[in-house]
Short mmCIF file of C-alpha atoms and ligand atoms in Angstrom, two decimals:
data_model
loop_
_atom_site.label_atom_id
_atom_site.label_comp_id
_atom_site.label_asym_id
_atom_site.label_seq_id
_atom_site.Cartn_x
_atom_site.Cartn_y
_atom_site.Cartn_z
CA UNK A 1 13.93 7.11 7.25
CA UNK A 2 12.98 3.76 8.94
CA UNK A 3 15.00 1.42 7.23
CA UNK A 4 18.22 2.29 5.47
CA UNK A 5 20.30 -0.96 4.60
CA UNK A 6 20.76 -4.27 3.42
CA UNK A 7 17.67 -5.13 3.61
CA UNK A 8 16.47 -1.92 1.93
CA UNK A 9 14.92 1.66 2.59
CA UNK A 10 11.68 2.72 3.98
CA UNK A 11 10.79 5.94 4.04
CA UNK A 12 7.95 8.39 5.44
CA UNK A 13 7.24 11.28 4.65
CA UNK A 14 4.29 13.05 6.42
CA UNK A 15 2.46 16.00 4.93
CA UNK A 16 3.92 14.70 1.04
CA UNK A 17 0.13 16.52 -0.10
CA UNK A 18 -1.20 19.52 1.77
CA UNK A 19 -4.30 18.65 4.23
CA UNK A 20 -6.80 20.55 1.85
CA UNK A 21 -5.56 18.44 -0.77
CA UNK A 22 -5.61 15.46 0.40
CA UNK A 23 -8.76 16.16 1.95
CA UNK A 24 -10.29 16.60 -1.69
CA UNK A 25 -8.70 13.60 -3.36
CA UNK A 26 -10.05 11.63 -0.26
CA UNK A 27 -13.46 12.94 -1.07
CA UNK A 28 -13.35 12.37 -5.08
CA UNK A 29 -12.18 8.80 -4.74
CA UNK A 30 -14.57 8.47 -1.78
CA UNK A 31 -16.94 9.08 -4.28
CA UNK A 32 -15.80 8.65 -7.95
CA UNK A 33 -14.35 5.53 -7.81
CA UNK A 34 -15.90 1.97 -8.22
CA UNK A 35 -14.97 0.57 -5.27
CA UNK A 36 -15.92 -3.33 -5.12
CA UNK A 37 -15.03 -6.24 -2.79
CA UNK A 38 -12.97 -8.94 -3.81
CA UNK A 39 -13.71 -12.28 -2.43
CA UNK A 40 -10.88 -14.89 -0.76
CA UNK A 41 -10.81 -18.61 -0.27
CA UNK A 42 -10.35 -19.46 3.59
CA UNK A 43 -10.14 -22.75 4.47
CA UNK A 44 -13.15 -24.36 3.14
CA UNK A 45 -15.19 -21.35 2.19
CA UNK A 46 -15.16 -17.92 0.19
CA UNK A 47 -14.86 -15.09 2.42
CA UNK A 48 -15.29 -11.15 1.54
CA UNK A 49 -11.58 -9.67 1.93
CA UNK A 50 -12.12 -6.75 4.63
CA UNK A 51 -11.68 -3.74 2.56
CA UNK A 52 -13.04 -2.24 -0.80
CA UNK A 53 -10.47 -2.25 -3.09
CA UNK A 54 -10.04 -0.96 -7.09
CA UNK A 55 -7.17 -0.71 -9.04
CA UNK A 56 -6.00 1.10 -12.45
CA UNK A 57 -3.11 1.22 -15.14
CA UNK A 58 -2.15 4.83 -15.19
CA UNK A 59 -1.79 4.66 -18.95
CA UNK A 60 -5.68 4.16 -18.94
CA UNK A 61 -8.09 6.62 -19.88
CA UNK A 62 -10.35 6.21 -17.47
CA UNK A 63 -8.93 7.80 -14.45
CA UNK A 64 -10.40 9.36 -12.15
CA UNK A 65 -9.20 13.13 -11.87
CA UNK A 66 -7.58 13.24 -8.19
CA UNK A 67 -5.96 9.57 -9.04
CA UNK A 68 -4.35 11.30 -11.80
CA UNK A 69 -3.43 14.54 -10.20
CA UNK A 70 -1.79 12.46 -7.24
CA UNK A 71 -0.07 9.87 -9.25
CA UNK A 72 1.77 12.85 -11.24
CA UNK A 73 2.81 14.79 -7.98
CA UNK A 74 4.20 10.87 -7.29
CA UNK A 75 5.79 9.94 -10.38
CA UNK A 76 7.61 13.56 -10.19
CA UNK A 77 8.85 13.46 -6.78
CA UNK A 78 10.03 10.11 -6.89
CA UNK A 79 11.25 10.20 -10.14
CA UNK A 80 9.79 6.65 -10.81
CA UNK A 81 7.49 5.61 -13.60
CA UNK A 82 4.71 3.69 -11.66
CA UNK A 83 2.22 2.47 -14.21
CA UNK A 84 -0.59 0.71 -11.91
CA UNK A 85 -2.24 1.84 -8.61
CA UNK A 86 -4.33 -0.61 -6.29
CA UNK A 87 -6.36 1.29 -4.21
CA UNK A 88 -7.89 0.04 -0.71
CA UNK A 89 -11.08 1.46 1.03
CA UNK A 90 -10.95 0.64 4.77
CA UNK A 91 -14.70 1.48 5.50
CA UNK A 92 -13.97 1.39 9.55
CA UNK A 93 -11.73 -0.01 12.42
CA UNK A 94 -13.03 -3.77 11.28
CA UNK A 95 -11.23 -2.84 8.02
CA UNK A 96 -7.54 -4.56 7.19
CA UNK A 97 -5.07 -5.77 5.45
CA UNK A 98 -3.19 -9.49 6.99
CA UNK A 99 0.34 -9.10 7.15
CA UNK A 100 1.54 -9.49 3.57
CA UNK A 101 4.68 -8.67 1.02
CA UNK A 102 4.13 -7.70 -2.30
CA UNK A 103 4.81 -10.56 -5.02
CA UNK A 104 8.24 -9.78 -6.58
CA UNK A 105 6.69 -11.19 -9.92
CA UNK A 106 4.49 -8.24 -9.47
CA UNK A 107 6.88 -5.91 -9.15
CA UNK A 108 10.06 -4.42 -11.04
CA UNK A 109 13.27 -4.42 -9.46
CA UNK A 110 14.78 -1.19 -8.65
CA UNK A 111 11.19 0.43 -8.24
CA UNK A 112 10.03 0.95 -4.73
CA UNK A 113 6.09 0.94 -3.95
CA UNK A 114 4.83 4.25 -2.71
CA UNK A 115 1.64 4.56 -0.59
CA UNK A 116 -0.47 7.53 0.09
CA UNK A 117 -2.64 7.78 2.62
CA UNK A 118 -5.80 9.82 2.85
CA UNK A 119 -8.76 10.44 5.39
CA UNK A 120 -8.43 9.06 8.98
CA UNK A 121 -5.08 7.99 10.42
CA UNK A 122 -3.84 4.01 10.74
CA UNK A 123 -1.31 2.02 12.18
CA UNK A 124 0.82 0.68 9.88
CA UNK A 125 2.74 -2.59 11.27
CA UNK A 126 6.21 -3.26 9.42
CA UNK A 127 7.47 -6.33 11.01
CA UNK A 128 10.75 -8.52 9.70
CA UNK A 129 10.10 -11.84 8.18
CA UNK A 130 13.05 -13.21 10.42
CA UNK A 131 15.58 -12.77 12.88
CA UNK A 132 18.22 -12.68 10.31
CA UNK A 133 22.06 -12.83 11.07
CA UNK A 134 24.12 -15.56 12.12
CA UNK A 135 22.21 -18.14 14.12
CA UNK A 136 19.18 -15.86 14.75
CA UNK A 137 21.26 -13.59 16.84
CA UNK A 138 19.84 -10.28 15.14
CA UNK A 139 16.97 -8.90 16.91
CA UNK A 140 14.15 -8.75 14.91
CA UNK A 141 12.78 -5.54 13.37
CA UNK A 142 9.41 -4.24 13.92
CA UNK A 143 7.93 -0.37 13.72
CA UNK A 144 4.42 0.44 14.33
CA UNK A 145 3.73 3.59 12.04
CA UNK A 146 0.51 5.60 12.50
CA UNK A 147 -0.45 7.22 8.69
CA UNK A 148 -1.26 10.23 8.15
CA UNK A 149 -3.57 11.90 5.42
CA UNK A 150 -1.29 13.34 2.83
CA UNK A 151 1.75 10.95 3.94
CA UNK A 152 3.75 9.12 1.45
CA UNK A 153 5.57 5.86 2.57
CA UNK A 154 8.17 4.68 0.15
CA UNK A 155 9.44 0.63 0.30
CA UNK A 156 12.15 -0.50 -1.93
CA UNK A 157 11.97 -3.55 -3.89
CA UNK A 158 14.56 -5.17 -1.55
CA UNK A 159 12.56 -4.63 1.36
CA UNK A 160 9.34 -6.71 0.12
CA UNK A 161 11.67 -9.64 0.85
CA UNK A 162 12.76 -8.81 4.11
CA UNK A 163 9.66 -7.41 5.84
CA UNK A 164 5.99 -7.87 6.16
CA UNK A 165 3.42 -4.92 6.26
CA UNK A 166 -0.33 -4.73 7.24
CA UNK A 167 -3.19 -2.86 8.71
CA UNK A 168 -4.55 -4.40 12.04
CA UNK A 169 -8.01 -3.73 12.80
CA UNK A 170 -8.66 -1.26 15.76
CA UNK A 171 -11.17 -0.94 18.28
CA UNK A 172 -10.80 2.71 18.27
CA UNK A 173 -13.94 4.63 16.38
CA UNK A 174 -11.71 5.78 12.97
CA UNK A 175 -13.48 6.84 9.79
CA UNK A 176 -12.74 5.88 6.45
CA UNK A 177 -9.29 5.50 5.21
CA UNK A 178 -8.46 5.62 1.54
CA UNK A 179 -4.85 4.29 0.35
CA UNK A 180 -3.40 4.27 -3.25
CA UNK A 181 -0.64 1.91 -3.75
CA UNK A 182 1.40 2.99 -6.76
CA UNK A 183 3.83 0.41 -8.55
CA UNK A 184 5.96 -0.32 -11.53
CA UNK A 185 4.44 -3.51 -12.59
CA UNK A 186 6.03 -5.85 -15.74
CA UNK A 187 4.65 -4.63 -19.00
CA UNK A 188 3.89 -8.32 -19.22
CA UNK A 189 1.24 -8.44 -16.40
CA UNK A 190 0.28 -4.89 -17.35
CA UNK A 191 -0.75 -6.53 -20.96
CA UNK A 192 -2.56 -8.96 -19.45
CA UNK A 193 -4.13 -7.43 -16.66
CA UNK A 194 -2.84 -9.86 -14.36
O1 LIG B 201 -3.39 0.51 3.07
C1 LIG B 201 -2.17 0.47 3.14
O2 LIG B 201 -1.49 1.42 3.50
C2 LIG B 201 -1.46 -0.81 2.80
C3 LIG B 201 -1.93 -1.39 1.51
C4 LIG B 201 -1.20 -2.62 1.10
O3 LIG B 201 -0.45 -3.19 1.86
C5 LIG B 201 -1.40 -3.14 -0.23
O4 LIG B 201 -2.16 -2.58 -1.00
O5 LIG B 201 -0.75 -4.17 -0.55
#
């Protein structure tokens, strides 16, 4: 357990799927899934996002077999009914994701988001959005966390106000990393596919 207060839980739990299995879901979504790249406005120009990404309602009936085999083993050791997963393809080290919360509009209270991560390890940088406390006098909170293949990280709702999370590029020679970020979205954006 990293976190375990106020400002919510966040929780890792290494080896969550065996390495032979997530060593064959990395493969089939490797392969089986659509993987496209979204495109961002910077300043005064559109920029490719650095990472394939896809996503999926798990209600749909077009998922892919290991998406559907991991949610489950999710959804029944959490005991939370995620109904969406966004899932990121970080092609190299020159793959990331900025330091970022999730949208609370895009989330349901009371749910936390639950990442699995497959194929080569990353750092993980969980950093908190300020020093907090009376006049600033809380040191701020910050945990570099290296994922494994097969590791689960759960964040509470709570927490996506408190903290930021990303993946920094590396110079180190990684391979591909695969993560699947399951959430309990509002049936209202689910609807809609916002
Ligand atoms: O790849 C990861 O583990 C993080 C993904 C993430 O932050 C996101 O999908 O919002």
């Amino acid at each position: 357990m990293l976190v375990d207060d106020e400002s919510g839980s966040i929780f890792y739990l290494p080896a969550f799927a065996q390495a032979a299995t997530a060593g064959r879901w990395f493969e089939a979504l490797h392969d089986e899934v659509p993987w496209r790249t979204q495109r961002r406005r910077m300043y005064d120009r559109d920029v490719d996002v650095p990472r394939l990404i896809a996503s999926y309602r798990l209600a749909g009936v077009e998922l892919p077999g290991a998406l559907a085999e991991a949610a489950l083993r999710i959804v029944e050791a959490t005991q939370t009914p995620f109904n969406s997963a966004g899932l990121n393809l970080y092609r190299d080290g020159q793959d990331s994701v900025a330091p970022h919360n999730d949208h609370l509009y895009e989330i349901v209270a009371c749910h936390p988001i639950a990442l699995l991560s497959l194929g080569a390890t990353r750092r993980m940088t969980i950093r908190s959005k300020t020093s907090g406390g009376e006049a600033g006098r809380e040191r701020r909170r910050s945990f570099d966390l290296d994922l494994e293949a097969g590791s689960l990280l759960l964040m509470s709702y709570e927490t996506q106000l408190h903290y930021d999370h990303g993946i920094p590029k590396t110079r180190a020679a990684v391979g591909p990393r695969i993560s699947v970020a399951l959430r309990v979205r509002p049936e209202t954006l689910e609807r809609d596919g916002g």
